[in-house]
Amino acid sequence: MEHLDFQDIKKLNREFFSLFNKENFILEIKKKENLKDIVFQDIKALNYTFSVFFRESPSPKIENTSSLIKKFMLIPSEIPFYERLNSPDEIKSLLNRFKKLAVTLETSVDNIAEDYERQSENSKIAEPVNMISRIIQQFLKTVKYQIERFDIKNVVTVNDIRYQFYLFLKPLLKENLIERVIPAIFIGMKNGEADDVYESLLGNINKLLFALGVHTAGIEAGQKINFEICEVISSDQNKTDDHRLSDTIKEVRQLPYIFDNNHVLVDGKVVVWRVVNG
C-alpha cells in the first residue's frame, strides 16, 4: 500500500497549481474508475488548498485564527490508552474496534458529502468536500488492509505490545488521515466555506481520533515555541523589532496531535515572530 508523503505534496504545489484551475479537471476525476487513482488525483487538487495553509491567505473571512483553532482541540482520554493494551487478545479487540470506527467515519463523511452536493447549486463548490470523502474511503481501505497484515507473534512484554501498536497506528493516522484532511478543513473553515459542513466533517474525524487515544497539545499565540512538537511555517507578516518576542508563537495553523501521553503523531504548524533590527 503506497502512501503519498506530505512533504511531496508541498514540493509538487507549483506543478499542480495550474492543474487545479483547469475547468475540466473535475470531470476528469469523475471519469476515474479506480479508487486509488481517484484519491491520488484528489490529493493533487487539494494541494492548492494545502499551499494556502503554508502562506498568507489574501483576505480570509476569519482574521483571528485563535478562536478557529480551538475547534480542532482534542482533550486527553481519562484512561491512558496504553492501559488497555496488555495482551495480544486485547490488541485484536482494539483492531476490530478501529475497523468499526473507520467504517462509521466513512459512512458519516459520505452522507455529509452527498447531502452537501445535493444542496449546492455549484458542483465546484461541493467538490473539495467530495474529495475529502474519497480520501476517507481510501483511509478505510488502507485500515482494513493493514489490519489484515498486522502480526504481533514475536512480541514478549507488555511494553513490546504497546510499542508495536503505536508503530502500526502512527502512519495510518498521520499519513492517511490527519495530514491529508485536517489542513483542508482548517482552510475551508478559515475562508468561511460551508462552515457547518466542515465542522461536521471535523467532528466525525475527532470522534475516531479520541476513541483511539489521540489528543492535541495545548499551544497558542504568545507562548514560546516547543520545537519538539511544533514546526515553524514561513511567513511574510511575522517581523518585529521586539526582542522579547524571539521564539514566540504569532499564530497557530495546526495543533500537534499526540498519541497517549507522549508519542507525537503530527507536529503542530505555527508562525513564529522573527526579530529584525528596527
mmCIF file of C-alpha atoms in Angstrom:
data_model
loop_
_atom_site.group_PDB
_atom_site.id
_atom_site.type_symbol
_atom_site.label_atom_id
_atom_site.label_comp_id
_atom_site.label_asym_id
_atom_site.label_seq_id
_atom_site.Cartn_x
_atom_site.Cartn_y
_atom_site.Cartn_z
ATOM 1 C CA MET A 1 0.000 0.000 0.000
ATOM 2 C CA GLU A 2 1.641 3.192 -1.157
ATOM 3 C CA HIS A 3 1.393 6.480 0.708
ATOM 4 C CA LEU A 4 1.995 9.941 -0.662
ATOM 5 C CA ASP A 5 4.381 11.825 1.606
ATOM 6 C CA PHE A 6 3.026 15.170 2.844
ATOM 7 C CA GLN A 7 6.314 16.895 2.077
ATOM 8 C CA ASP A 8 5.982 15.737 -1.522
ATOM 9 C CA ILE A 9 2.586 17.409 -1.709
ATOM 10 C CA LYS A 10 4.125 20.754 -0.804
ATOM 11 C CA LYS A 11 7.017 20.297 -3.258
ATOM 12 C CA LEU A 12 4.660 19.496 -6.114
ATOM 13 C CA ASN A 13 2.486 22.534 -5.448
ATOM 14 C CA ARG A 14 3.828 24.603 -8.328
ATOM 15 C CA GLU A 15 3.110 21.910 -10.890
ATOM 16 C CA PHE A 16 -0.361 21.108 -9.598
ATOM 17 C CA PHE A 17 -1.491 24.732 -9.191
ATOM 18 C CA SER A 18 -2.262 25.113 -12.873
ATOM 19 C CA LEU A 19 -3.899 21.686 -12.999
ATOM 20 C CA PHE A 20 -6.268 22.611 -10.187
ATOM 21 C CA ASN A 21 -7.553 25.601 -12.108
ATOM 22 C CA LYS A 22 -8.437 23.754 -15.294
ATOM 23 C CA GLU A 23 -12.194 23.722 -15.771
ATOM 24 C CA ASN A 24 -12.286 20.144 -16.986
ATOM 25 C CA PHE A 25 -10.288 18.774 -14.041
ATOM 26 C CA ILE A 26 -13.360 17.850 -12.006
ATOM 27 C CA LEU A 27 -14.852 15.975 -14.945
ATOM 28 C CA GLU A 28 -11.649 14.043 -15.418
ATOM 29 C CA ILE A 29 -11.682 12.976 -11.772
ATOM 30 C CA LYS A 30 -15.230 11.648 -12.095
ATOM 31 C CA LYS A 31 -14.228 9.516 -15.071
ATOM 32 C CA LYS A 32 -11.718 7.580 -12.969
ATOM 33 C CA GLU A 33 -12.868 4.094 -12.038
ATOM 34 C CA ASN A 34 -10.045 3.052 -9.714
ATOM 35 C CA LEU A 35 -10.467 4.414 -6.171
ATOM 36 C CA LYS A 36 -6.739 4.683 -5.602
ATOM 37 C CA ASP A 37 -6.310 6.723 -8.778
ATOM 38 C CA ILE A 38 -9.194 8.968 -7.764
ATOM 39 C CA VAL A 39 -7.666 9.672 -4.363
ATOM 40 C CA PHE A 40 -4.266 10.422 -5.882
ATOM 41 C CA GLN A 41 -5.880 12.996 -8.175
ATOM 42 C CA ASP A 42 -7.863 14.375 -5.248
ATOM 43 C CA ILE A 43 -4.687 14.927 -3.262
ATOM 44 C CA LYS A 44 -3.188 16.825 -6.163
ATOM 45 C CA ALA A 45 -6.233 19.066 -6.321
ATOM 46 C CA LEU A 46 -6.300 19.541 -2.574
ATOM 47 C CA ASN A 47 -2.655 20.562 -2.812
ATOM 48 C CA TYR A 48 -3.762 24.052 -3.770
ATOM 49 C CA THR A 49 -5.722 24.261 -0.526
ATOM 50 C CA PHE A 50 -2.728 22.962 1.425
ATOM 51 C CA SER A 51 -0.444 25.524 -0.207
ATOM 52 C CA VAL A 52 -2.640 28.323 1.136
ATOM 53 C CA PHE A 53 -2.114 26.793 4.551
ATOM 54 C CA PHE A 54 1.622 27.414 4.203
ATOM 55 C CA ARG A 55 1.426 31.019 3.019
ATOM 56 C CA GLU A 56 -0.565 34.094 3.856
ATOM 57 C CA SER A 57 -4.232 33.957 2.885
ATOM 58 C CA PRO A 58 -5.119 37.159 0.994
ATOM 59 C CA SER A 59 -8.465 38.008 2.601
ATOM 60 C CA PRO A 60 -9.673 35.238 4.905
ATOM 61 C CA LYS A 61 -13.100 35.534 6.425
ATOM 62 C CA ILE A 62 -11.674 34.760 9.872
ATOM 63 C CA GLU A 63 -8.842 37.182 10.604
ATOM 64 C CA ASN A 64 -8.040 35.763 14.045
ATOM 65 C CA THR A 65 -7.344 32.036 13.874
ATOM 66 C CA SER A 66 -7.095 31.668 17.653
ATOM 67 C CA SER A 67 -10.831 31.045 18.003
ATOM 68 C CA LEU A 68 -10.893 28.794 14.955
ATOM 69 C CA ILE A 69 -8.026 26.571 16.067
ATOM 70 C CA LYS A 70 -9.870 25.809 19.312
ATOM 71 C CA LYS A 71 -12.413 23.826 17.301
ATOM 72 C CA PHE A 72 -9.646 21.348 16.482
ATOM 73 C CA MET A 73 -8.753 20.698 20.110
ATOM 74 C CA LEU A 74 -8.981 17.150 21.433
ATOM 75 C CA ILE A 75 -8.785 16.576 25.173
ATOM 76 C CA PRO A 76 -6.841 13.557 26.502
ATOM 77 C CA SER A 77 -8.792 10.462 27.456
ATOM 78 C CA GLU A 78 -9.304 9.924 31.185
ATOM 79 C CA ILE A 79 -7.897 6.399 30.880
ATOM 80 C CA PRO A 80 -4.442 6.301 29.238
ATOM 81 C CA PHE A 81 -4.765 4.326 26.033
ATOM 82 C CA TYR A 82 -1.802 2.088 26.783
ATOM 83 C CA GLU A 83 -3.553 0.732 29.868
ATOM 84 C CA ARG A 84 -5.942 -1.070 27.523
ATOM 85 C CA LEU A 85 -3.079 -2.912 25.787
ATOM 86 C CA ASN A 86 -1.841 -5.750 27.965
ATOM 87 C CA SER A 87 -2.105 -8.831 25.751
ATOM 88 C CA PRO A 88 -2.306 -9.894 22.084
ATOM 89 C CA ASP A 89 -6.020 -10.625 22.566
ATOM 90 C CA GLU A 90 -6.650 -7.041 23.635
ATOM 91 C CA ILE A 91 -4.761 -5.853 20.563
ATOM 92 C CA LYS A 92 -7.082 -7.888 18.340
ATOM 93 C CA SER A 93 -10.110 -6.461 20.097
ATOM 94 C CA LEU A 94 -8.832 -2.909 19.600
ATOM 95 C CA LEU A 95 -8.069 -3.563 15.945
ATOM 96 C CA ASN A 96 -11.643 -4.711 15.400
ATOM 97 C CA ARG A 97 -12.880 -1.590 17.135
ATOM 98 C CA PHE A 98 -10.574 0.534 14.991
ATOM 99 C CA LYS A 99 -12.039 -1.001 11.849
ATOM 100 C CA LYS A 100 -15.590 -0.367 13.047
ATOM 101 C CA LEU A 101 -14.723 3.246 13.855
ATOM 102 C CA ALA A 102 -13.225 3.696 10.379
ATOM 103 C CA VAL A 103 -16.353 2.231 8.768
ATOM 104 C CA THR A 104 -18.547 4.589 10.804
ATOM 105 C CA LEU A 105 -16.367 7.554 9.817
ATOM 106 C CA GLU A 106 -16.504 6.650 6.130
ATOM 107 C CA THR A 107 -20.300 6.278 6.210
ATOM 108 C CA SER A 108 -20.817 9.565 8.061
ATOM 109 C CA VAL A 109 -18.499 11.543 5.791
ATOM 110 C CA ASP A 110 -20.097 10.040 2.676
ATOM 111 C CA ASN A 111 -23.531 11.126 3.903
ATOM 112 C CA ILE A 112 -22.286 14.642 4.664
ATOM 113 C CA ALA A 113 -20.724 14.969 1.212
ATOM 114 C CA GLU A 114 -23.790 13.629 -0.591
ATOM 115 C CA ASP A 115 -26.153 15.933 1.312
ATOM 116 C CA TYR A 116 -23.963 18.942 0.641
ATOM 117 C CA GLU A 117 -23.672 18.137 -3.059
ATOM 118 C CA ARG A 118 -27.464 17.898 -3.357
ATOM 119 C CA GLN A 119 -27.866 21.258 -1.650
ATOM 120 C CA SER A 120 -25.122 23.019 -3.623
ATOM 121 C CA GLU A 121 -26.056 24.733 -6.865
ATOM 122 C CA ASN A 122 -22.403 24.883 -7.945
ATOM 123 C CA SER A 123 -20.699 21.466 -8.181
ATOM 124 C CA LYS A 124 -17.271 23.111 -7.987
ATOM 125 C CA ILE A 125 -18.092 24.385 -4.510
ATOM 126 C CA ALA A 126 -19.018 20.889 -3.355
ATOM 127 C CA GLU A 127 -16.000 19.223 -4.949
ATOM 128 C CA PRO A 128 -13.481 19.838 -2.088
ATOM 129 C CA VAL A 129 -15.878 18.120 0.333
ATOM 130 C CA ASN A 130 -16.310 15.245 -2.112
ATOM 131 C CA MET A 131 -12.542 14.966 -2.375
ATOM 132 C CA ILE A 132 -12.274 14.648 1.401
ATOM 133 C CA SER A 133 -14.953 11.966 1.286
ATOM 134 C CA ARG A 134 -12.961 9.968 -1.258
ATOM 135 C CA ILE A 135 -9.786 10.284 0.804
ATOM 136 C CA ILE A 136 -11.705 8.892 3.799
ATOM 137 C CA GLN A 137 -12.821 5.986 1.598
ATOM 138 C CA GLN A 138 -9.187 5.287 0.833
ATOM 139 C CA PHE A 139 -8.354 5.611 4.531
ATOM 140 C CA LEU A 140 -10.880 2.881 5.351
ATOM 141 C CA LYS A 141 -9.478 0.697 2.605
ATOM 142 C CA THR A 142 -5.957 1.154 3.986
ATOM 143 C CA VAL A 143 -7.059 0.455 7.569
ATOM 144 C CA LYS A 144 -8.666 -2.841 6.541
ATOM 145 C CA TYR A 145 -5.609 -3.837 4.528
ATOM 146 C CA GLN A 146 -3.134 -3.042 7.308
ATOM 147 C CA ILE A 147 -5.211 -4.762 9.991
ATOM 148 C CA GLU A 148 -5.186 -7.967 7.936
ATOM 149 C CA ARG A 149 -1.392 -7.785 7.710
ATOM 150 C CA PHE A 150 -0.751 -6.878 11.367
ATOM 151 C CA ASP A 151 1.168 -9.584 13.234
ATOM 152 C CA ILE A 152 2.395 -9.482 16.839
ATOM 153 C CA LYS A 153 3.537 -13.103 17.280
ATOM 154 C CA ASN A 154 7.084 -12.124 18.172
ATOM 155 C CA VAL A 155 6.311 -9.661 20.965
ATOM 156 C CA VAL A 156 7.089 -10.748 24.500
ATOM 157 C CA THR A 157 6.495 -7.981 27.027
ATOM 158 C CA VAL A 158 3.559 -5.640 27.543
ATOM 159 C CA ASN A 159 5.779 -2.713 26.534
ATOM 160 C CA ASP A 160 6.555 -4.506 23.263
ATOM 161 C CA ILE A 161 2.847 -4.961 22.593
ATOM 162 C CA ARG A 162 2.137 -1.302 23.238
ATOM 163 C CA TYR A 163 5.017 -0.047 21.132
ATOM 164 C CA GLN A 164 4.155 -2.318 18.215
ATOM 165 C CA PHE A 165 0.597 -0.986 18.255
ATOM 166 C CA TYR A 166 1.894 2.593 18.233
ATOM 167 C CA LEU A 167 4.140 1.814 15.246
ATOM 168 C CA PHE A 168 1.113 0.326 13.499
ATOM 169 C CA LEU A 169 -1.202 3.218 14.333
ATOM 170 C CA LYS A 170 1.073 6.195 13.588
ATOM 171 C CA PRO A 171 1.370 6.007 9.777
ATOM 172 C CA LEU A 172 -2.311 5.155 9.399
ATOM 173 C CA LEU A 173 -3.451 8.247 11.260
ATOM 174 C CA LYS A 174 -0.607 10.596 10.318
ATOM 175 C CA GLU A 175 -0.155 9.895 6.598
ATOM 176 C CA ASN A 176 -3.621 8.664 5.642
ATOM 177 C CA LEU A 177 -5.890 10.892 7.715
ATOM 178 C CA ILE A 178 -4.568 13.858 9.706
ATOM 179 C CA GLU A 179 -2.065 15.288 7.228
ATOM 180 C CA ARG A 180 -4.348 14.765 4.260
ATOM 181 C CA VAL A 181 -7.593 16.146 5.629
ATOM 182 C CA ILE A 182 -7.094 18.444 8.638
ATOM 183 C CA PRO A 183 -5.316 21.279 6.716
ATOM 184 C CA ALA A 184 -8.067 21.308 4.076
ATOM 185 C CA ILE A 185 -10.777 21.519 6.749
ATOM 186 C CA PHE A 186 -8.887 24.330 8.501
ATOM 187 C CA ILE A 187 -8.637 26.396 5.317
ATOM 188 C CA GLY A 188 -12.252 25.710 4.367
ATOM 189 C CA MET A 189 -13.418 26.957 7.762
ATOM 190 C CA LYS A 190 -10.989 29.889 7.744
ATOM 191 C CA ASN A 191 -12.304 31.073 4.394
ATOM 192 C CA GLY A 192 -15.910 30.713 5.523
ATOM 193 C CA GLU A 193 -16.751 27.961 3.052
ATOM 194 C CA ALA A 194 -19.678 25.866 4.331
ATOM 195 C CA ASP A 195 -18.720 26.196 7.985
ATOM 196 C CA ASP A 196 -21.370 23.752 9.207
ATOM 197 C CA VAL A 197 -20.280 21.099 6.696
ATOM 198 C CA TYR A 198 -16.601 21.347 7.600
ATOM 199 C CA GLU A 199 -17.433 21.341 11.307
ATOM 200 C CA SER A 200 -19.445 18.146 10.799
ATOM 201 C CA LEU A 201 -16.518 16.549 8.966
ATOM 202 C CA LEU A 202 -14.135 17.611 11.724
ATOM 203 C CA GLY A 203 -16.471 16.350 14.442
ATOM 204 C CA ASN A 204 -16.640 12.875 12.933
ATOM 205 C CA ILE A 205 -12.866 12.691 12.478
ATOM 206 C CA ASN A 206 -12.328 13.854 16.061
ATOM 207 C CA LYS A 207 -14.596 11.077 17.339
ATOM 208 C CA LEU A 208 -12.365 8.451 15.762
ATOM 209 C CA LEU A 209 -9.141 10.102 16.934
ATOM 210 C CA PHE A 210 -10.388 10.489 20.503
ATOM 211 C CA ALA A 211 -11.536 6.860 20.632
ATOM 212 C CA LEU A 212 -8.022 5.792 19.594
ATOM 213 C CA GLY A 213 -6.339 7.769 22.351
ATOM 214 C CA VAL A 214 -5.275 10.775 20.277
ATOM 215 C CA HIS A 215 -5.381 14.298 21.682
ATOM 216 C CA THR A 216 -3.948 17.699 20.763
ATOM 217 C CA ALA A 217 -1.330 19.646 22.686
ATOM 218 C CA GLY A 218 -2.448 22.989 24.067
ATOM 219 C CA ILE A 219 -0.427 25.609 22.211
ATOM 220 C CA GLU A 220 -1.492 29.159 21.441
ATOM 221 C CA ALA A 221 -0.226 32.518 20.241
ATOM 222 C CA GLY A 222 2.016 34.274 22.763
ATOM 223 C CA GLN A 223 3.699 31.107 24.001
ATOM 224 C CA LYS A 224 7.322 30.204 23.396
ATOM 225 C CA ILE A 225 7.582 27.560 20.698
ATOM 226 C CA ASN A 226 8.284 23.966 21.706
ATOM 227 C CA PHE A 227 10.381 22.653 18.832
ATOM 228 C CA GLU A 228 9.798 19.062 19.944
ATOM 229 C CA ILE A 229 6.146 19.224 18.933
ATOM 230 C CA CYS A 230 5.964 22.196 16.537
ATOM 231 C CA GLU A 231 7.169 23.021 13.043
ATOM 232 C CA VAL A 232 7.753 26.630 12.001
ATOM 233 C CA ILE A 233 5.934 27.890 8.890
ATOM 234 C CA SER A 234 7.449 30.701 6.857
ATOM 235 C CA SER A 235 5.532 33.968 6.759
ATOM 236 C CA ASP A 236 5.849 37.471 5.301
ATOM 237 C CA GLN A 237 3.909 39.018 8.166
ATOM 238 C CA ASN A 238 5.883 37.974 11.230
ATOM 239 C CA LYS A 239 8.581 40.646 11.519
ATOM 240 C CA THR A 240 9.073 42.524 14.791
ATOM 241 C CA ASP A 241 11.751 44.658 16.430
ATOM 242 C CA ASP A 242 10.753 43.456 19.913
ATOM 243 C CA HIS A 243 13.475 41.054 21.036
ATOM 244 C CA ARG A 244 11.213 39.764 23.785
ATOM 245 C CA LEU A 245 9.160 38.029 21.092
ATOM 246 C CA SER A 246 12.051 35.838 19.930
ATOM 247 C CA ASP A 247 10.860 32.199 19.506
ATOM 248 C CA THR A 248 7.322 33.300 20.382
ATOM 249 C CA ILE A 249 4.318 31.925 18.503
ATOM 250 C CA LYS A 250 2.473 34.549 16.451
ATOM 251 C CA GLU A 251 -0.189 32.231 15.003
ATOM 252 C CA VAL A 252 -1.162 28.567 15.252
ATOM 253 C CA ARG A 253 -2.161 26.959 11.955
ATOM 254 C CA GLN A 254 -2.387 23.366 13.204
ATOM 255 C CA LEU A 255 -2.258 21.808 16.656
ATOM 256 C CA PRO A 256 0.176 18.978 17.471
ATOM 257 C CA TYR A 257 -1.511 15.564 17.558
ATOM 258 C CA ILE A 258 -0.338 13.293 20.364
ATOM 259 C CA PHE A 259 -0.974 9.587 20.919
ATOM 260 C CA ASP A 260 -1.448 8.547 24.541
ATOM 261 C CA ASN A 261 0.784 10.719 26.730
ATOM 262 C CA ASN A 262 3.977 11.494 24.850
ATOM 263 C CA HIS A 263 4.029 9.988 21.357
ATOM 264 C CA VAL A 264 3.859 12.757 18.750
ATOM 265 C CA LEU A 265 1.858 11.732 15.684
ATOM 266 C CA VAL A 266 1.904 15.055 13.828
ATOM 267 C CA ASP A 267 3.808 18.239 14.633
ATOM 268 C CA GLY A 268 1.932 21.476 15.141
ATOM 269 C CA LYS A 269 2.290 24.141 12.443
ATOM 270 C CA VAL A 270 2.992 27.649 13.744
ATOM 271 C CA VAL A 271 4.108 31.072 12.584
ATOM 272 C CA VAL A 272 6.791 32.472 14.894
ATOM 273 C CA TRP A 273 7.765 36.103 15.351
ATOM 274 C CA ARG A 274 11.010 36.934 13.501
ATOM 275 C CA VAL A 275 13.059 39.609 15.243
ATOM 276 C CA VAL A 276 14.687 42.134 12.913
ATOM 277 C CA ASN A 277 16.513 45.377 13.607
ATOM 278 C CA GLY A 278 14.182 48.344 13.691
#
